[in-house]
Short mmCIF file of C-alpha atoms in Angstrom, two decimals:
data_model
loop_
_atom_site.label_atom_id
_atom_site.label_comp_id
_atom_site.label_asym_id
_atom_site.label_seq_id
_atom_site.Cartn_x
_atom_site.Cartn_y
_atom_site.Cartn_z
CA MET A 1 -15.06 -3.05 29.78
CA GLU A 2 -17.65 -5.72 28.99
CA GLY A 3 -16.40 -8.61 26.90
CA PHE A 4 -12.78 -8.47 28.07
CA GLU A 5 -13.14 -10.28 31.40
CA LYS A 6 -10.90 -13.18 30.31
CA LEU A 7 -8.17 -11.00 28.79
CA PRO A 8 -6.12 -10.56 32.01
CA SER A 9 -5.89 -14.33 32.44
CA TYR A 10 -4.84 -14.75 28.79
CA LEU A 11 -2.12 -12.13 29.24
CA GLY A 12 -1.05 -13.54 32.60
CA VAL A 13 -1.63 -10.30 34.49
CA PRO A 14 -3.99 -9.46 37.39
CA SER A 15 -5.87 -6.72 35.56
CA VAL A 16 -5.96 -4.52 32.45
CA GLU A 17 -7.53 -1.19 31.55
CA ILE A 18 -9.36 -1.13 28.19
CA THR A 19 -10.14 2.04 26.23
CA ALA A 20 -11.81 2.02 22.83
CA PHE A 21 -10.24 4.15 20.10
CA PRO A 22 -12.96 6.23 18.41
CA GLY A 23 -13.44 7.00 14.77
CA GLY A 24 -12.88 3.79 12.80
CA PHE A 25 -15.39 2.41 10.31
CA SER A 26 -14.45 -1.26 10.31
CA ASN A 27 -12.37 -3.31 12.74
CA LEU A 28 -12.49 -2.35 16.41
CA THR A 29 -9.33 -1.03 18.05
CA TYR A 30 -8.61 -0.68 21.77
CA GLU A 31 -5.80 0.52 23.98
CA VAL A 32 -4.81 -2.11 26.55
CA GLN A 33 -3.05 -0.70 29.60
CA VAL A 34 -1.03 -3.25 31.58
CA GLY A 35 0.63 -1.42 34.45
CA ASP A 36 2.79 1.27 32.86
CA ALA A 37 2.80 -0.41 29.44
CA SER A 38 0.31 0.31 26.64
CA TYR A 39 -0.59 -1.98 23.76
CA VAL A 40 -3.17 -1.93 20.99
CA LEU A 41 -5.72 -4.71 20.47
CA ARG A 42 -7.52 -5.28 17.15
CA ARG A 43 -10.67 -7.39 16.70
CA PRO A 44 -13.38 -7.69 14.01
CA PRO A 45 -16.58 -5.64 14.17
CA HIS A 46 -19.67 -7.07 15.81
CA GLY A 47 -22.50 -8.45 13.69
CA LEU A 48 -22.64 -9.33 10.01
CA LYS A 49 -19.59 -11.26 8.83
CA ILE A 50 -18.21 -10.40 5.39
CA ALA A 51 -16.31 -13.16 3.60
CA LYS A 52 -12.54 -12.64 3.47
CA ALA A 53 -12.77 -9.51 5.60
CA HIS A 54 -11.66 -8.77 9.15
CA ASP A 55 -9.12 -11.64 9.32
CA MET A 56 -7.15 -10.67 12.41
CA ILE A 57 -4.69 -13.55 12.26
CA ARG A 58 -3.76 -12.75 8.67
CA GLU A 59 -3.28 -9.08 9.56
CA PHE A 60 -0.92 -10.15 12.35
CA ARG A 61 1.07 -12.28 9.87
CA VAL A 62 1.25 -9.34 7.47
CA LEU A 63 2.90 -7.26 10.20
CA GLN A 64 5.36 -10.08 10.90
CA ALA A 65 6.28 -10.36 7.21
CA LEU A 66 6.64 -6.58 6.86
CA GLU A 67 9.03 -6.58 9.80
CA LYS A 68 11.05 -9.36 8.18
CA ALA A 69 11.17 -7.33 4.96
CA GLY A 70 12.74 -4.42 6.85
CA TYR A 71 9.74 -2.14 6.69
CA THR A 72 9.72 0.16 9.72
CA LYS A 73 6.56 2.24 9.23
CA MET A 74 4.26 -0.14 11.09
CA PRO A 75 3.63 -1.26 14.70
CA HIS A 76 5.58 -4.20 16.07
CA PRO A 77 3.28 -7.28 16.25
CA ILE A 78 3.23 -8.91 19.70
CA SER A 79 0.79 -11.85 19.80
CA ALA A 80 -2.33 -13.22 18.11
CA CYS A 81 -5.19 -15.29 19.50
CA GLU A 82 -7.63 -17.41 17.48
CA ASP A 83 -9.54 -18.61 20.57
CA GLU A 84 -12.88 -16.78 20.35
CA SER A 85 -13.73 -17.69 23.94
CA ILE A 86 -11.33 -15.01 25.24
CA ILE A 87 -13.08 -11.87 23.96
CA GLY A 88 -15.67 -13.33 21.56
CA ALA A 89 -13.58 -13.09 18.39
CA PRO A 90 -10.01 -13.62 17.14
CA PHE A 91 -7.71 -10.70 17.98
CA PHE A 92 -4.11 -9.61 18.05
CA LEU A 93 -1.92 -7.27 20.07
CA MET A 94 0.65 -4.85 18.71
CA GLU A 95 2.76 -2.02 20.06
CA LYS A 96 1.25 1.41 20.50
CA VAL A 97 3.06 3.91 18.26
CA GLU A 98 3.05 7.42 19.70
CA GLY A 99 1.72 10.21 17.53
CA MET A 100 -1.60 11.56 16.32
CA ILE A 101 -4.23 10.16 14.01
CA ILE A 102 -6.13 12.85 12.12
CA ARG A 103 -9.69 12.12 11.08
CA ASN A 104 -12.32 14.74 10.34
CA ARG A 105 -10.67 17.87 11.78
CA PRO A 106 -7.15 19.28 11.36
CA PRO A 107 -4.83 19.50 14.37
CA VAL A 108 -4.94 22.96 15.98
CA GLU A 109 -1.32 23.62 15.06
CA ALA A 110 -1.67 22.39 11.46
CA SER A 111 -0.68 24.78 8.67
CA PRO A 112 -0.51 24.46 4.88
CA GLU A 113 3.16 23.56 5.38
CA PHE A 114 2.11 20.74 7.75
CA PHE A 115 -0.20 19.24 5.14
CA ARG A 116 2.37 19.66 2.37
CA SER A 117 4.84 17.73 4.51
CA LEU A 118 2.20 15.11 5.31
CA SER A 119 1.23 14.68 1.64
CA GLN A 120 4.86 14.08 0.66
CA SER A 121 5.67 11.87 3.66
CA ALA A 122 2.59 9.73 3.06
CA LEU A 123 3.48 9.21 -0.60
CA ASP A 124 7.10 8.40 0.28
CA VAL A 125 5.91 5.78 2.78
CA LEU A 126 3.56 4.25 0.20
CA ILE A 127 6.29 4.22 -2.45
CA GLU A 128 8.67 2.50 -0.02
CA LEU A 129 6.03 -0.16 0.65
CA HIS A 130 5.64 -0.72 -3.09
CA SER A 131 9.38 -1.37 -3.43
CA LEU A 132 9.74 -4.09 -0.76
CA GLU A 133 11.37 -7.44 -1.55
CA LEU A 134 8.66 -10.10 -1.81
CA ASN A 135 10.22 -13.57 -1.80
CA ASP A 136 12.68 -13.86 1.10
CA SER A 137 10.43 -11.83 3.40
CA GLY A 138 7.41 -14.04 2.87
CA LEU A 139 5.33 -11.09 1.66
CA GLY A 140 4.92 -12.72 -1.74
CA ALA A 141 3.04 -15.65 -0.17
CA LEU A 142 0.31 -13.30 1.07
CA GLY A 143 -1.25 -12.73 -2.35
CA LYS A 144 -1.69 -13.95 -5.93
CA PRO A 145 -0.58 -11.25 -8.39
CA GLU A 146 -1.60 -13.16 -11.54
CA GLY A 147 -4.93 -11.79 -12.76
CA TYR A 148 -5.11 -9.51 -9.72
CA SER A 149 -6.80 -6.54 -11.39
CA LEU A 150 -9.54 -8.63 -13.01
CA ARG A 151 -10.23 -10.47 -9.75
CA GLN A 152 -10.45 -7.18 -7.89
CA VAL A 153 -12.95 -5.69 -10.32
CA GLN A 154 -15.08 -8.82 -10.31
CA GLY A 155 -14.79 -9.32 -6.55
CA TRP A 156 -15.78 -5.78 -5.59
CA ALA A 157 -18.65 -5.85 -8.10
CA GLU A 158 -19.97 -9.02 -6.45
CA ARG A 159 -19.59 -7.52 -2.98
CA PHE A 160 -21.51 -4.46 -4.08
CA GLN A 161 -24.37 -6.62 -5.32
CA LYS A 162 -24.51 -8.54 -2.04
CA ALA A 163 -24.52 -5.34 0.04
CA LYS A 164 -27.05 -3.35 -2.01
CA THR A 165 -29.91 -1.70 -0.16
CA SER A 166 -31.07 0.34 -3.18
CA GLU A 167 -30.23 0.73 -6.85
CA VAL A 168 -27.18 2.87 -7.72
CA PRO A 169 -26.88 2.61 -11.54
CA SER A 170 -23.75 4.80 -11.72
CA ILE A 171 -21.70 2.33 -9.67
CA GLU A 172 -22.95 -0.68 -11.62
CA GLU A 173 -22.19 1.08 -14.92
CA ALA A 174 -18.71 1.99 -13.62
CA PHE A 175 -18.02 -1.65 -12.73
CA GLN A 176 -19.06 -2.64 -16.27
CA TRP A 177 -16.67 -0.04 -17.71
CA LEU A 178 -13.87 -1.28 -15.47
CA SER A 179 -14.31 -4.89 -16.62
CA LYS A 180 -13.71 -3.73 -20.21
CA SER A 181 -10.82 -1.40 -19.41
CA ILE A 182 -8.34 -3.48 -17.41
CA PRO A 183 -4.73 -2.54 -18.30
CA SER A 184 -2.91 -5.22 -20.26
CA GLU A 185 0.27 -4.91 -18.18
CA SER A 186 1.01 -4.07 -14.57
CA ASP A 187 3.76 -4.23 -11.98
CA VAL A 188 3.69 -6.44 -8.88
CA ALA A 189 4.24 -5.10 -5.37
CA PHE A 190 3.07 -5.49 -1.80
CA ILE A 191 0.14 -3.11 -1.36
CA HIS A 192 -1.81 -1.74 1.61
CA ASN A 193 -5.21 -1.32 -0.09
CA ASP A 194 -6.67 1.23 2.38
CA PHE A 195 -3.99 3.93 2.47
CA LYS A 196 -5.40 7.24 3.75
CA TYR A 197 -4.64 9.74 6.49
CA ASP A 198 -6.73 8.16 9.25
CA ASN A 199 -4.72 4.95 8.89
CA LEU A 200 -1.47 6.81 9.62
CA VAL A 201 0.19 7.76 12.90
CA ILE A 202 1.66 11.22 12.34
CA SER A 203 4.19 13.42 14.12
CA SER A 204 3.53 17.08 14.96
CA SER A 205 5.65 18.07 11.94
CA GLY A 206 3.60 16.00 9.50
CA GLU A 207 5.91 12.98 9.23
CA VAL A 208 4.36 9.51 9.06
CA GLN A 209 5.44 7.39 12.04
CA ALA A 210 3.48 4.24 11.24
CA VAL A 211 0.86 2.82 8.89
CA LEU A 212 -2.11 1.05 10.49
CA ASP A 213 -4.98 -1.20 9.36
CA TRP A 214 -3.32 -3.86 7.22
CA GLU A 215 -6.35 -6.16 6.90
CA MET A 216 -6.65 -5.74 3.11
CA ALA A 217 -2.91 -5.79 2.36
CA THR A 218 -1.82 -8.21 -0.36
CA VAL A 219 0.37 -8.63 -3.45
CA GLY A 220 -0.84 -7.06 -6.68
CA ASP A 221 -0.74 -4.03 -8.96
CA PRO A 222 0.62 -1.06 -6.97
CA LEU A 223 -1.45 1.37 -9.04
CA MET A 224 -4.60 -0.32 -7.72
CA ASP A 225 -3.37 0.73 -4.28
CA LEU A 226 -2.77 4.27 -5.51
CA GLY A 227 -6.22 4.29 -7.10
CA THR A 228 -7.83 3.57 -3.73
CA THR A 229 -5.81 6.38 -2.16
CA LEU A 230 -6.92 8.73 -4.95
CA ALA A 231 -10.57 7.83 -4.33
CA TYR A 232 -10.22 8.84 -0.68
CA TRP A 233 -8.17 11.94 -1.63
CA ALA A 234 -10.94 14.56 -1.54
CA GLU A 235 -10.28 18.04 -2.86
CA ALA A 236 -11.87 21.34 -1.80
CA GLU A 237 -14.28 21.40 -4.77
CA ASP A 238 -15.56 17.84 -4.19
CA GLU A 239 -18.94 17.08 -2.64
CA ASP A 240 -18.87 17.53 1.13
CA ILE A 241 -19.97 13.95 1.81
CA LEU A 242 -16.74 12.69 0.21
CA LYS A 243 -14.64 14.73 2.64
CA MET A 244 -15.49 12.58 5.67
CA PHE A 245 -12.66 10.09 5.10
CA ASN A 246 -9.58 12.21 4.47
CA LEU A 247 -8.35 15.72 5.30
CA SER A 248 -6.66 15.92 1.90
CA TYR A 249 -8.92 18.85 0.90
CA VAL A 250 -7.36 21.18 3.50
CA PRO A 251 -5.02 23.85 2.01
CA GLY A 252 -1.44 22.68 1.60
CA ASN A 253 -2.19 19.12 0.49
CA PHE A 254 -1.21 17.70 -2.86
CA THR A 255 -4.04 17.68 -5.40
CA ARG A 256 -4.90 14.32 -6.96
CA LEU A 257 -2.96 15.29 -10.08
CA GLU A 258 0.05 16.34 -8.01
CA LEU A 259 -0.14 13.04 -6.16
CA ILE A 260 -0.09 11.12 -9.44
CA ALA A 261 2.80 13.21 -10.78
CA TYR A 262 4.85 12.79 -7.59
CA TYR A 263 4.34 9.03 -7.51
CA GLY A 264 5.17 8.68 -11.20
CA ALA A 265 8.34 10.78 -10.90
CA LYS A 266 9.56 8.83 -7.86
CA THR A 267 8.80 5.34 -9.21
CA GLY A 268 9.17 5.73 -12.97
CA ARG A 269 5.92 3.82 -13.45
CA ASP A 270 3.64 4.48 -16.42
CA MET A 271 0.78 6.64 -15.09
CA SER A 272 -1.12 6.92 -18.39
CA GLU A 273 -4.03 4.70 -17.32
CA MET A 274 -4.77 6.31 -13.96
CA ASN A 275 -8.40 6.91 -14.99
CA PHE A 276 -8.97 3.16 -14.69
CA TYR A 277 -7.31 3.02 -11.28
CA TYR A 278 -9.17 6.08 -9.98
CA VAL A 279 -12.57 4.76 -11.09
CA PHE A 280 -11.71 1.40 -9.53
CA GLY A 281 -10.86 3.18 -6.27
CA LEU A 282 -14.17 5.05 -6.31
CA CYS A 283 -16.11 1.82 -6.89
CA LYS A 284 -14.19 0.09 -4.12
CA VAL A 285 -14.79 2.94 -1.65
CA ALA A 286 -18.46 2.94 -2.64
CA THR A 287 -18.68 -0.79 -1.96
CA ILE A 288 -17.00 -0.51 1.44
CA ALA A 289 -19.39 2.32 2.35
CA GLN A 290 -22.32 0.23 1.12
CA GLN A 291 -21.24 -2.79 3.20
CA ILE A 292 -21.06 -0.65 6.34
CA TYR A 293 -24.38 1.04 5.52
CA GLN A 294 -25.99 -2.39 5.07
CA ARG A 295 -24.68 -3.41 8.50
CA PHE A 296 -26.19 -0.22 9.93
CA SER A 297 -29.52 -0.73 8.14
CA LEU A 298 -29.76 -4.26 9.57
CA GLY A 299 -29.25 -2.92 13.08
CA TYR A 300 -25.78 -4.36 13.72
CA SER A 301 -24.41 -0.87 14.43
CA LYS A 302 -26.03 2.23 15.90
CA ASP A 303 -23.16 4.57 14.99
CA PRO A 304 -24.84 7.68 13.52
CA ARG A 305 -21.92 8.26 11.12
CA PHE A 306 -22.97 5.12 9.27
CA SER A 307 -26.46 6.47 8.51
CA VAL A 308 -25.15 8.72 5.69
CA LEU A 309 -22.85 6.25 3.98
CA ASN A 310 -25.45 5.57 1.27
CA GLN A 311 -24.82 9.19 0.23
CA VAL A 312 -21.12 8.37 -0.10
CA VAL A 313 -22.02 5.56 -2.50
CA GLU A 314 -24.06 7.87 -4.71
CA ALA A 315 -21.43 10.64 -4.66
CA ALA A 316 -18.66 8.18 -5.56
CA GLY A 317 -20.84 7.02 -8.44
CA ARG A 318 -21.13 10.58 -9.73
CA MET A 319 -17.35 11.02 -9.52
CA ALA A 320 -16.78 7.76 -11.40
CA THR A 321 -19.22 8.77 -14.14
CA LYS A 322 -17.49 12.14 -14.50
CA CYS A 323 -14.08 10.52 -14.82
CA ILE A 324 -15.29 8.00 -17.41
CA GLN A 325 -17.03 10.65 -19.49
CA THR A 326 -14.49 13.50 -19.25
CA GLY A 327 -11.21 11.86 -18.26
CA GLN A 328 -10.90 14.23 -15.27
CA ILE A 329 -9.45 12.91 -12.03
#
């Protein structure tokens, strides 16, 4: 595959076979076959660079720290390379975890029981992540929990402004509401920040084998993490455009309210301000979609899936407005 000519020399092997994994919206992921062994390579997307995004070396260090903390639901990190002359960008290698990744269509054998199991397993894995020890593992050094929620609201609002290709008043009004509604108290935990089904490797019975895509992981309010998951957690009655990210609307899945109740019961955390966290998640998802749509509109990507992401932004804005006005999640 073009662009990987120097990789065999870097790995110290005569040749490799490279296969791109389809379906992602951000960083590029490849399978690297070296003889009988398979690895996974991660690199940033081509084109427009977004500040503080797509940091492959940091993602590699996150995996190392998670391993030190005793977390097992992630791939083993193997090596990282900052030398852009090898493949044109920094990258890292990790183990390939066997299992399936479900994106926009259910597995043939999937049943309501499968998705019930997956809903519960996914939440259990997220809850375990939110309970990890931070200091001895080094995870605590990967973020700044003080003022986290305010920085997140301000940071995503700024990113939205920079990525705008048209006016979306509902998102801007939601960001204004968020800035006035930040909870006065919050817990501190290590958080994934992009936790949804297509970032999970899943067994045929619906058990989570590994969590992928740790580029936005940090230390902060765990309910901000849950809010992002809720924003991706489409239900059957939601607009169709919002169902492209997560198969959570298929029969058998938890509803958003069931998800909140399960998490609250398992963790004992106060869930009374989940409207704030859900609206934040919607604004964050809208901003990510807008950033990718901007990259598409500038010609950096030809992927046809990206051409409709402006509709995701508008739909997320409508959901945020509804939640603010009615309190419904």
